[in-house]
Short mmCIF file of C-alpha atoms in Angstrom, two decimals:
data_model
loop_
_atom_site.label_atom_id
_atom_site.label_comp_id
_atom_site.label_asym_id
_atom_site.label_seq_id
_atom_site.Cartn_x
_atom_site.Cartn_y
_atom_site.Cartn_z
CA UNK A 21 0.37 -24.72 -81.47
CA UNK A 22 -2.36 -22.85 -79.77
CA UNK A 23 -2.25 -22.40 -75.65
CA UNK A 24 -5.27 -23.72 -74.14
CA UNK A 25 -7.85 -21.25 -73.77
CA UNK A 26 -10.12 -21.45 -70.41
CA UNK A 27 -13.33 -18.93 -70.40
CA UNK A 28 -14.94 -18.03 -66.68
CA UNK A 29 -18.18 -16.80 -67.08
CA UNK A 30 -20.81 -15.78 -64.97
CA UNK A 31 -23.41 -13.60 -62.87
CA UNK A 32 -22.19 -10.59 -61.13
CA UNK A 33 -20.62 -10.90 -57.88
CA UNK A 34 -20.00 -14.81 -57.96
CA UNK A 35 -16.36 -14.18 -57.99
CA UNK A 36 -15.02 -14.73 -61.55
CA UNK A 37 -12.26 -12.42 -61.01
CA UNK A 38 -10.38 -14.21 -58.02
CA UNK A 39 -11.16 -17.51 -59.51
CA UNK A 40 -9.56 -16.63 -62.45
CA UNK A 41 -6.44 -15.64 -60.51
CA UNK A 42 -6.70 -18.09 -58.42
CA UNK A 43 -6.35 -20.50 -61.29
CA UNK A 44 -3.72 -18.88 -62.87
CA UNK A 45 -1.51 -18.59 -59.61
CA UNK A 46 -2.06 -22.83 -59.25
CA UNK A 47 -0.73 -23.83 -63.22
CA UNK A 48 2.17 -21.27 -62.59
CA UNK A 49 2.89 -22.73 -59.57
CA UNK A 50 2.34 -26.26 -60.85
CA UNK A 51 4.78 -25.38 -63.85
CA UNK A 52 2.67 -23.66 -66.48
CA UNK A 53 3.21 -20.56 -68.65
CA UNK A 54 -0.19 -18.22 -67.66
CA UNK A 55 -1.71 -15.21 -68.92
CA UNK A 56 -5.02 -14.21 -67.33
CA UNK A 57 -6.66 -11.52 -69.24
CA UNK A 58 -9.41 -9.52 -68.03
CA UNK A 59 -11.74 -8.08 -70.47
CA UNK A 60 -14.07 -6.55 -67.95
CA UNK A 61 -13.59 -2.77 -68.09
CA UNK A 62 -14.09 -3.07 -64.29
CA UNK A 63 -10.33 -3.21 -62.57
CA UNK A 64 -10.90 -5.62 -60.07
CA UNK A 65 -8.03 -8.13 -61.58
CA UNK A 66 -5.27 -5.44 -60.52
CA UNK A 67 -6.70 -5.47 -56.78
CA UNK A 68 -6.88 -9.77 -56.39
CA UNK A 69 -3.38 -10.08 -57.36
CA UNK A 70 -2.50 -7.01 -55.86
CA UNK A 71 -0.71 -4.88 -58.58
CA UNK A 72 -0.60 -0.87 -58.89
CA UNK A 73 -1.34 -0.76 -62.00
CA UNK A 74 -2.57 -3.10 -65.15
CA UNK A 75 -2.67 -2.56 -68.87
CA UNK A 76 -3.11 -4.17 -72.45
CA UNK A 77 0.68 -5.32 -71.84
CA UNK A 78 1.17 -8.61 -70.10
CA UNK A 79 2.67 -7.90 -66.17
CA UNK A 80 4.45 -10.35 -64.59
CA UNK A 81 3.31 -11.76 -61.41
CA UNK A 82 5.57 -12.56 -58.48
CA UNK A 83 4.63 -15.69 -57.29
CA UNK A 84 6.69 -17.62 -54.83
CA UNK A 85 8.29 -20.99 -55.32
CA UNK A 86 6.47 -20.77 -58.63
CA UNK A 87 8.18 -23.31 -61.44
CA UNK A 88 5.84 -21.62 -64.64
CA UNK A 89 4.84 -17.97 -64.47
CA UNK A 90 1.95 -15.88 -64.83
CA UNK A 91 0.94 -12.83 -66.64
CA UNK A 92 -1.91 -10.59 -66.32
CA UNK A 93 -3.77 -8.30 -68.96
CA UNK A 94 -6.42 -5.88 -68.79
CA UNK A 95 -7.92 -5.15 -72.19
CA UNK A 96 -7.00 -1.84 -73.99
CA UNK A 97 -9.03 -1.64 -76.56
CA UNK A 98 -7.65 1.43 -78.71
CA UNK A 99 -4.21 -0.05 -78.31
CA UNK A 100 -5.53 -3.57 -80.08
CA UNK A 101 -7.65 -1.68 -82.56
CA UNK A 102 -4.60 0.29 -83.49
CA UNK A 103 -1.79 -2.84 -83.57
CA UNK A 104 -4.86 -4.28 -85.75
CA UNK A 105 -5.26 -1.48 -88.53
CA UNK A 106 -1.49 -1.10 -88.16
CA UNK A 107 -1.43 -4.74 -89.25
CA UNK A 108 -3.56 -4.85 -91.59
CA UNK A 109 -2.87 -1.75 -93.67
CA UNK A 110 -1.36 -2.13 -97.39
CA UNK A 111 1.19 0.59 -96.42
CA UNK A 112 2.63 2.72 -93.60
CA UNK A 113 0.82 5.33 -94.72
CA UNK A 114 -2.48 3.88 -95.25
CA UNK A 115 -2.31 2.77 -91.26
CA UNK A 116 -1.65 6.44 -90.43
CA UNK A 117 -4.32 8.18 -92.36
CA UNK A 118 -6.99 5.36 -90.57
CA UNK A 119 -5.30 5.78 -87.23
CA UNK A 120 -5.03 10.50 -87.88
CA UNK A 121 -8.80 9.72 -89.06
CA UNK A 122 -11.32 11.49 -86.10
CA UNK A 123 -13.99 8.84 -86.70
CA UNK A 124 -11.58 6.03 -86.24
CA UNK A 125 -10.80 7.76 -83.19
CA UNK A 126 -14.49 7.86 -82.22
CA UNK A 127 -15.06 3.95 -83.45
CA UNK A 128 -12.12 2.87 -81.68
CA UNK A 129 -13.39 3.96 -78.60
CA UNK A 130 -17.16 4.03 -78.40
CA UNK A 131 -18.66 2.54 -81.22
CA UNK A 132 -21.15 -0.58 -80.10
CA UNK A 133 -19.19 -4.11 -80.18
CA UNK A 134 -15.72 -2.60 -80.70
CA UNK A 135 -14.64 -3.87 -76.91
CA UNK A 136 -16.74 -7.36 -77.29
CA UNK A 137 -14.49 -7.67 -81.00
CA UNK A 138 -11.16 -6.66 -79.59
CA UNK A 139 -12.07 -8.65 -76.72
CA UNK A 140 -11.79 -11.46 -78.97
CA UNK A 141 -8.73 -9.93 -80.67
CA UNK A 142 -6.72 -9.84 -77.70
CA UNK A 143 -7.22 -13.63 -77.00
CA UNK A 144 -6.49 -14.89 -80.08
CA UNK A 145 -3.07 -12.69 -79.67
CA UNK A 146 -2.51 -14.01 -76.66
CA UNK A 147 -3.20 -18.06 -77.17
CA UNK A 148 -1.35 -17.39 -80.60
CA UNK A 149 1.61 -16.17 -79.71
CA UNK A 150 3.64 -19.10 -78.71
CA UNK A 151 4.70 -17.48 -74.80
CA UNK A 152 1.82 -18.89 -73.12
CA UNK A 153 0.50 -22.80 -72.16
CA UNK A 154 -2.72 -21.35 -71.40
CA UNK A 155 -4.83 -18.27 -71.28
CA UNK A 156 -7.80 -17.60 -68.73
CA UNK A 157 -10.53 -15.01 -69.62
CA UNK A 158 -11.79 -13.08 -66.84
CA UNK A 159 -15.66 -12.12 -68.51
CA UNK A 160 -18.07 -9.64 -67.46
CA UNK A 161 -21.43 -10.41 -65.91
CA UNK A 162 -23.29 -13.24 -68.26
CA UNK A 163 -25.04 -10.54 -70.52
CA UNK A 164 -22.00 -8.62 -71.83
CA UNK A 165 -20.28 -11.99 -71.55
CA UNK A 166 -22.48 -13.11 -74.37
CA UNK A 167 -21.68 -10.14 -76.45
CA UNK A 168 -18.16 -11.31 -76.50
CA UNK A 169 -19.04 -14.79 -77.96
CA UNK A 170 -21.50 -13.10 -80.75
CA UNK A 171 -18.67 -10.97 -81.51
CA UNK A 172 -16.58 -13.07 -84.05
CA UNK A 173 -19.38 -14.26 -86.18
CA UNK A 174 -20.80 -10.66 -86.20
CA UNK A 175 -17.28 -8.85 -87.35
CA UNK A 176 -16.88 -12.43 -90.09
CA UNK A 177 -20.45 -11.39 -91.46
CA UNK A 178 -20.07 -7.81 -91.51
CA UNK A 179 -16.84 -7.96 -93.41
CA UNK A 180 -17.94 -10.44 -95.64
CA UNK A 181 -21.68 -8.79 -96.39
CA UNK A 182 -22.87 -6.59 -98.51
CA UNK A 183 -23.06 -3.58 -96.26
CA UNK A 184 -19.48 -3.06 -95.89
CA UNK A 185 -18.92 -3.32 -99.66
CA UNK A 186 -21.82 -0.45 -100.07
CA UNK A 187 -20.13 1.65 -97.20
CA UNK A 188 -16.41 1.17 -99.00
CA UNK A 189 -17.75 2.41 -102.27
CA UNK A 190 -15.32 4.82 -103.60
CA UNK A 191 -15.52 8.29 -102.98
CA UNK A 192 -15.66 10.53 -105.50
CA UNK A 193 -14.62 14.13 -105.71
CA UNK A 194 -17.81 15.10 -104.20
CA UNK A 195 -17.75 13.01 -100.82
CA UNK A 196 -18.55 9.55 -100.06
CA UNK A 197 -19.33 7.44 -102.63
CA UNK A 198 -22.26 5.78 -100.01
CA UNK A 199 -24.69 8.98 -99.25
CA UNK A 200 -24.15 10.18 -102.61
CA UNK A 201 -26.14 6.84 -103.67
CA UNK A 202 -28.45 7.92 -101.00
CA UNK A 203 -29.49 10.81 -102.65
CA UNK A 204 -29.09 14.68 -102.47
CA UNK A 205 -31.54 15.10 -99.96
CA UNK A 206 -29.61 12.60 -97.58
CA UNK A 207 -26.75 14.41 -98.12
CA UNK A 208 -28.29 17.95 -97.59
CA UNK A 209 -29.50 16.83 -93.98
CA UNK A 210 -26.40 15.38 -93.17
CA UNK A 211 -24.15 17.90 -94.00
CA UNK A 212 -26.12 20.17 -92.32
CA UNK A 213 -27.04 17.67 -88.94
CA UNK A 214 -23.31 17.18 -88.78
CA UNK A 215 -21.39 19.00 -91.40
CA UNK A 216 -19.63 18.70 -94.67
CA UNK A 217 -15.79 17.83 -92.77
CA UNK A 218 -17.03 15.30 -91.01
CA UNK A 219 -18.41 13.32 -93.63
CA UNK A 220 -15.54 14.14 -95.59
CA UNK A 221 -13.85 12.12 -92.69
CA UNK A 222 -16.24 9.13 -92.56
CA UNK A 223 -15.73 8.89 -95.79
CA UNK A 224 -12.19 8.77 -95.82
CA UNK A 225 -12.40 5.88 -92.95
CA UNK A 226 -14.75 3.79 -94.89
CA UNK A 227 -12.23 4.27 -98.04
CA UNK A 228 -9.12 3.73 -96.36
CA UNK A 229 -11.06 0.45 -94.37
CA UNK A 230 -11.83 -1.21 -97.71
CA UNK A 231 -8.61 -2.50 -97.58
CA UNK A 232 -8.78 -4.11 -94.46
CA UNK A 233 -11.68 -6.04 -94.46
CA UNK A 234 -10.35 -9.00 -95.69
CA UNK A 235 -7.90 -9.42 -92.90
CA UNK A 236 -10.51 -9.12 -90.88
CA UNK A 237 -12.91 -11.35 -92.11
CA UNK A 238 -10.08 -13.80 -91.45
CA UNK A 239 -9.45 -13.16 -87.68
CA UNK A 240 -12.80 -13.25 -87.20
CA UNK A 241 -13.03 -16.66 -88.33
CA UNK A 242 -9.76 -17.71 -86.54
CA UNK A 243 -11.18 -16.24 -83.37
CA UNK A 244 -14.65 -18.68 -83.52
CA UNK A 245 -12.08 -21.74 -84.48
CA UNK A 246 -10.38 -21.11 -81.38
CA UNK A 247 -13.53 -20.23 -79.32
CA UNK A 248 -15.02 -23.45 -80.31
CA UNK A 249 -11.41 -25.65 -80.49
CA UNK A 250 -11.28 -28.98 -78.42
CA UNK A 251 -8.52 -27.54 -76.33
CA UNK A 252 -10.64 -25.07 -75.18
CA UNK A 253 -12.95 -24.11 -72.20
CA UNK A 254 -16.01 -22.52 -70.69
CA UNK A 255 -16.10 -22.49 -67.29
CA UNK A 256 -19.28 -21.25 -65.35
CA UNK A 257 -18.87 -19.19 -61.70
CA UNK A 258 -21.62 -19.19 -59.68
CA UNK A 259 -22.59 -19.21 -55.92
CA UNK A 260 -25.27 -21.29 -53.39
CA UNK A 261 -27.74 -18.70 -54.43
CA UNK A 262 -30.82 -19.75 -56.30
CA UNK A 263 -30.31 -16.48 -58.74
CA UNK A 264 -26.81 -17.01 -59.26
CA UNK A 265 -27.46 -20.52 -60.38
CA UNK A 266 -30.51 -19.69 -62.30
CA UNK A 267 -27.85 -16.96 -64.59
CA UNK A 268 -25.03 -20.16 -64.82
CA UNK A 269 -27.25 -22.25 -66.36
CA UNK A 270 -28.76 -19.85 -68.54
CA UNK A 271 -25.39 -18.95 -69.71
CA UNK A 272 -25.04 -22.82 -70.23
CA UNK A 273 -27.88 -22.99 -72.78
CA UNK A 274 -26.24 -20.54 -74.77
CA UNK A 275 -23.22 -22.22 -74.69
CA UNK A 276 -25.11 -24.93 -75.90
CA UNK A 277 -26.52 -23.79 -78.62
CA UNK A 278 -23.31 -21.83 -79.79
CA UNK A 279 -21.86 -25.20 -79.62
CA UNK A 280 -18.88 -24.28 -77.07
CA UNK A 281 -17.30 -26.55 -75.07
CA UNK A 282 -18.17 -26.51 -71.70
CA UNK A 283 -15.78 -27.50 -68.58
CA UNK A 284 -17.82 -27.92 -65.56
CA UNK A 285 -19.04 -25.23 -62.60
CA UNK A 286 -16.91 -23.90 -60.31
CA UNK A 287 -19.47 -23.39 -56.87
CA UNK A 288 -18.14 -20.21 -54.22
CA UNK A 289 -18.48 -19.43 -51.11
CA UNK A 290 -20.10 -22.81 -50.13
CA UNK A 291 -20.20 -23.10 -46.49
CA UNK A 292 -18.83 -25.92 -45.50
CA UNK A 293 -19.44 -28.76 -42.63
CA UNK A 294 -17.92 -28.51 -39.65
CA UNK A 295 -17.28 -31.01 -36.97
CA UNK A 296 -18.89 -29.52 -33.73
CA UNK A 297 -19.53 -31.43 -30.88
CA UNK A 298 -21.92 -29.41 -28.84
CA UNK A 299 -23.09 -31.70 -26.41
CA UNK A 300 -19.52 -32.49 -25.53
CA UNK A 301 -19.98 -28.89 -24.11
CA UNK A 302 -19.41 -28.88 -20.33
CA UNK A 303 -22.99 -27.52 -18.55
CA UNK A 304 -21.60 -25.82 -15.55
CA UNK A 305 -19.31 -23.64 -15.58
CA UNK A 306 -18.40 -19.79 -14.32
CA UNK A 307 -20.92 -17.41 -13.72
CA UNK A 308 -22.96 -16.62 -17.51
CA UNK A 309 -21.61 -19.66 -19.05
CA UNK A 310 -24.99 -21.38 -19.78
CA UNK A 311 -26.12 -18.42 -21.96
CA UNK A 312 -22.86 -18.69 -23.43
CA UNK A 313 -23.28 -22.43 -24.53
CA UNK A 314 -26.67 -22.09 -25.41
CA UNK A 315 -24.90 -19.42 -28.25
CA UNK A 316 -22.34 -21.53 -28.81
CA UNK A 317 -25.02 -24.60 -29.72
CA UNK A 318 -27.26 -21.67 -31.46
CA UNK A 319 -24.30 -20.58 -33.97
CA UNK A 320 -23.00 -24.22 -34.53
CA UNK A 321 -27.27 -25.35 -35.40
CA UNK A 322 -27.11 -22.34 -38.16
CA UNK A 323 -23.70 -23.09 -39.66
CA UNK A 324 -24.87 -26.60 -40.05
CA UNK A 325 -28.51 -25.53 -41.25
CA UNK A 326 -26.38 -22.95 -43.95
CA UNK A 327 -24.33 -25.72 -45.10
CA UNK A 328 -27.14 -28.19 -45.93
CA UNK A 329 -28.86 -25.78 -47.56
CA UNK A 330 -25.78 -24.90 -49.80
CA UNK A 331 -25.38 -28.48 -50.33
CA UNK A 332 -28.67 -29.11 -52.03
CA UNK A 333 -28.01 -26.05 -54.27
CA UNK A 334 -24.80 -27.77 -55.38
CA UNK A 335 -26.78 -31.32 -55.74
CA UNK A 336 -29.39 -29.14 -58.13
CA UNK A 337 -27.02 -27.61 -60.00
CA UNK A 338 -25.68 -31.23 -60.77
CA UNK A 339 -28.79 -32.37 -61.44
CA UNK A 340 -29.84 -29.77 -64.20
CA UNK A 341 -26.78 -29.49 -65.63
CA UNK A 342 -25.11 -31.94 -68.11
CA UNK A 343 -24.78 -35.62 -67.33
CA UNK A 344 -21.60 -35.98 -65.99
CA UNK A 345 -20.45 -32.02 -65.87
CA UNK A 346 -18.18 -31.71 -63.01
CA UNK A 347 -18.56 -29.08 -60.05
CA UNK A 348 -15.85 -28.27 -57.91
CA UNK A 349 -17.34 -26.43 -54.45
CA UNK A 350 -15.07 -23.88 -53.51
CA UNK A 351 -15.42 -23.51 -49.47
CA UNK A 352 -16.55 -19.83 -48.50
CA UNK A 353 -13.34 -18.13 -47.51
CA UNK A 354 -14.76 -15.89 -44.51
CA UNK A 355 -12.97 -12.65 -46.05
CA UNK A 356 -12.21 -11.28 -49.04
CA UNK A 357 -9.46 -12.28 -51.07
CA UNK A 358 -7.08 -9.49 -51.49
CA UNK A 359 -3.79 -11.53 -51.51
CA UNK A 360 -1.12 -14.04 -53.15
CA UNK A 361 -1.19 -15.89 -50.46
CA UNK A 362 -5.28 -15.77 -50.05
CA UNK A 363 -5.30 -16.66 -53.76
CA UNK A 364 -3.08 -19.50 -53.10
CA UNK A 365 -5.22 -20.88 -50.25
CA UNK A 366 -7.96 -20.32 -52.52
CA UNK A 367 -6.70 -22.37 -55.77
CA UNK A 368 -6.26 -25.93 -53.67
CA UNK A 369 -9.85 -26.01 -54.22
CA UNK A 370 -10.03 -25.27 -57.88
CA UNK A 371 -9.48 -27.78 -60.75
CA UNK A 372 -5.75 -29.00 -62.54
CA UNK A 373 -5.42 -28.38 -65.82
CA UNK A 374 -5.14 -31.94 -66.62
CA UNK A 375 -9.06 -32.38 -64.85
CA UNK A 376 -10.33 -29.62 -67.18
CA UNK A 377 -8.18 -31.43 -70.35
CA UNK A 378 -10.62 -34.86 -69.80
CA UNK A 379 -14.05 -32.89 -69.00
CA UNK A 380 -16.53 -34.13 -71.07
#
């Protein structure tokens, strides 16, 4: 059975990271087995929960009192794209040659939509794997985020399309079996752009990747089951601001169309209302106190003036969001959050897993 999956998205700066901690500190705490991955190449998970260091294996966090746990990941890619070839391979020595191969070095690293693929990878490892009751995705800001999503039913087209079958052609003795169809003159540029070895090693890749494709093809259609799975869920991170807002329900259109399943918006650094009774300030009193009261009443008015404000952003994010979408307003904290114990403070304002299990 596959662990719940819960997906925080949003704009820059809204906080995704500690949220996602946050969350994952509450269900261990209420009893839950946890892994919150991060597959922002920014390594701001490490510094909310605290911990030296944090790789592509899961770390345990030390959470007091705690009756579940809770593990944190940061996405390697290489180290996925390697346990993947590895897995895929006919033969021991058909991984090797792939993972020895310099362009496979190159693709595993920088080629465009490896991270957003192994992104997906990685989660689908993780919910799969039987240790975990749920799994929380720490995204990057709402345009890579997206990239992520697209990645699954890019990777199942690819390796199911006809390009992929041209660039696996066979090589003959004279090189790859794809530029030769291209033409002498293709070949001529690019051996001399690049050089004869190196397409001698592309060509090896593609030759050696043939194999692969139809495992996966397969993830890649296991990974957009699971993204789209009724167990699963989006949840959007914003703030008060109007821009912030404006990106979360943007991101909430695509969601829409991708047909995900969305769990409600999670609102920080709301300023809350608080009870001030200024008049019950006393009017005389030691020398300089009526300029102080008069800043007392001052700061108290613009609190109060912040918080309405904040309020009707939450009320319009209500109202243009889905009927019956939940928000949970997560009161501005004053600080950052840089602690277990912050983090904990933090979560009793964040939803149960049983509230995101009945969202609509």
């Amino acid at each position: 059975m596959n662990s719940q999956v819960v997906i925080c998205c949003g704009s820059g700066g809204v906080g995704k990271t500690t949220t996602s901690a946050a969350l994952g500190l509450r269900w261990a705490h209420d009893g839950d087995r946890v892994c919150v991955l991060t597959i922002d190449p920014a390594k701001r998970l490490a510094d909310s929960l605290n911990i030296d260091t944090l790789g592509g294996r899961p770390t345990p966090i030390d959470i007091p009192d705690a009756t579940g746990r809770c593990d944190a990941v940061m996405l390697d890619v290489q180290e996925t794209f390697e346990s993947l070839i590895q897995r895929f391979a006919p033969t021991t020595a058909a991984a090797a040659s792939i993972l020895e191969n310099r362009y496979f070095q190159f693709a595993s690293t920088r080629l465009g939509g490896v991270h957003e693929y192994m992104a997906a990878e990685k989660l689908r490892e993780l919910a799969t794997n039987g240790q975990y009751d749920v799994v929380i995705v720490d995204t990057p800001p709402t345009r890579n985020a997206l990239d992520f999503l697209d990645a699954p039913d890019r990777m199942a087209e690819l390796m199911n399309g006809a390009v992929v079958r041209w660039l696996a052609a066979p090589a003959t003795k004279r090189g790859w079996r794809g530029i030769e169809l291209g033409g002498e003159a293709v070949t001529r540029v690019l051996n001399l752009l690049i050089g004869q070895n190196t397409i001698g090693e592309i060509a090896q890749f593609f030759n050696l990747f043939r194999d692969l494709g139809e495992g996966f093809q397969k993830r890649s259609v296991e990974v957009q089951d699971l993204l789209r799975a009724e167990s699963t869920r989006f949840l959007l991170v914003t703030s008060p601001s109007s821009a912030a807002q404006s990106e979360a329900l943007f991101f909430l259109r695509q969601l829409n169309a991708k047909a995900m399943p969305f769990g409600g918006f999670i609102v920080n650094r709301v300023e809350p209302h608080i009870a001030f009774d200024g008049e019950a300030l006393p009017v005389n009193g030691p020398d300089g106190w009526a300029v102080a009261r008069s800043q007392l009443l001052a700061l108290a008015e613009q609190q109060a003036r912040l918080a309405r404000m904040h309020e009707v952003g939450v009320d319009a994010l209500v109202a243009a969001g889905p009927e019956g979408a939940p928000v949970w307003p997560v009161p501005h904290q004053g600080a950052p959050v840089n602690s277990i114990d912050e983090l904990a403070a933090l979560s009793a304002s964040l939803p149960t897993r049983d509230a995101l299990r009945h969202t609509p």
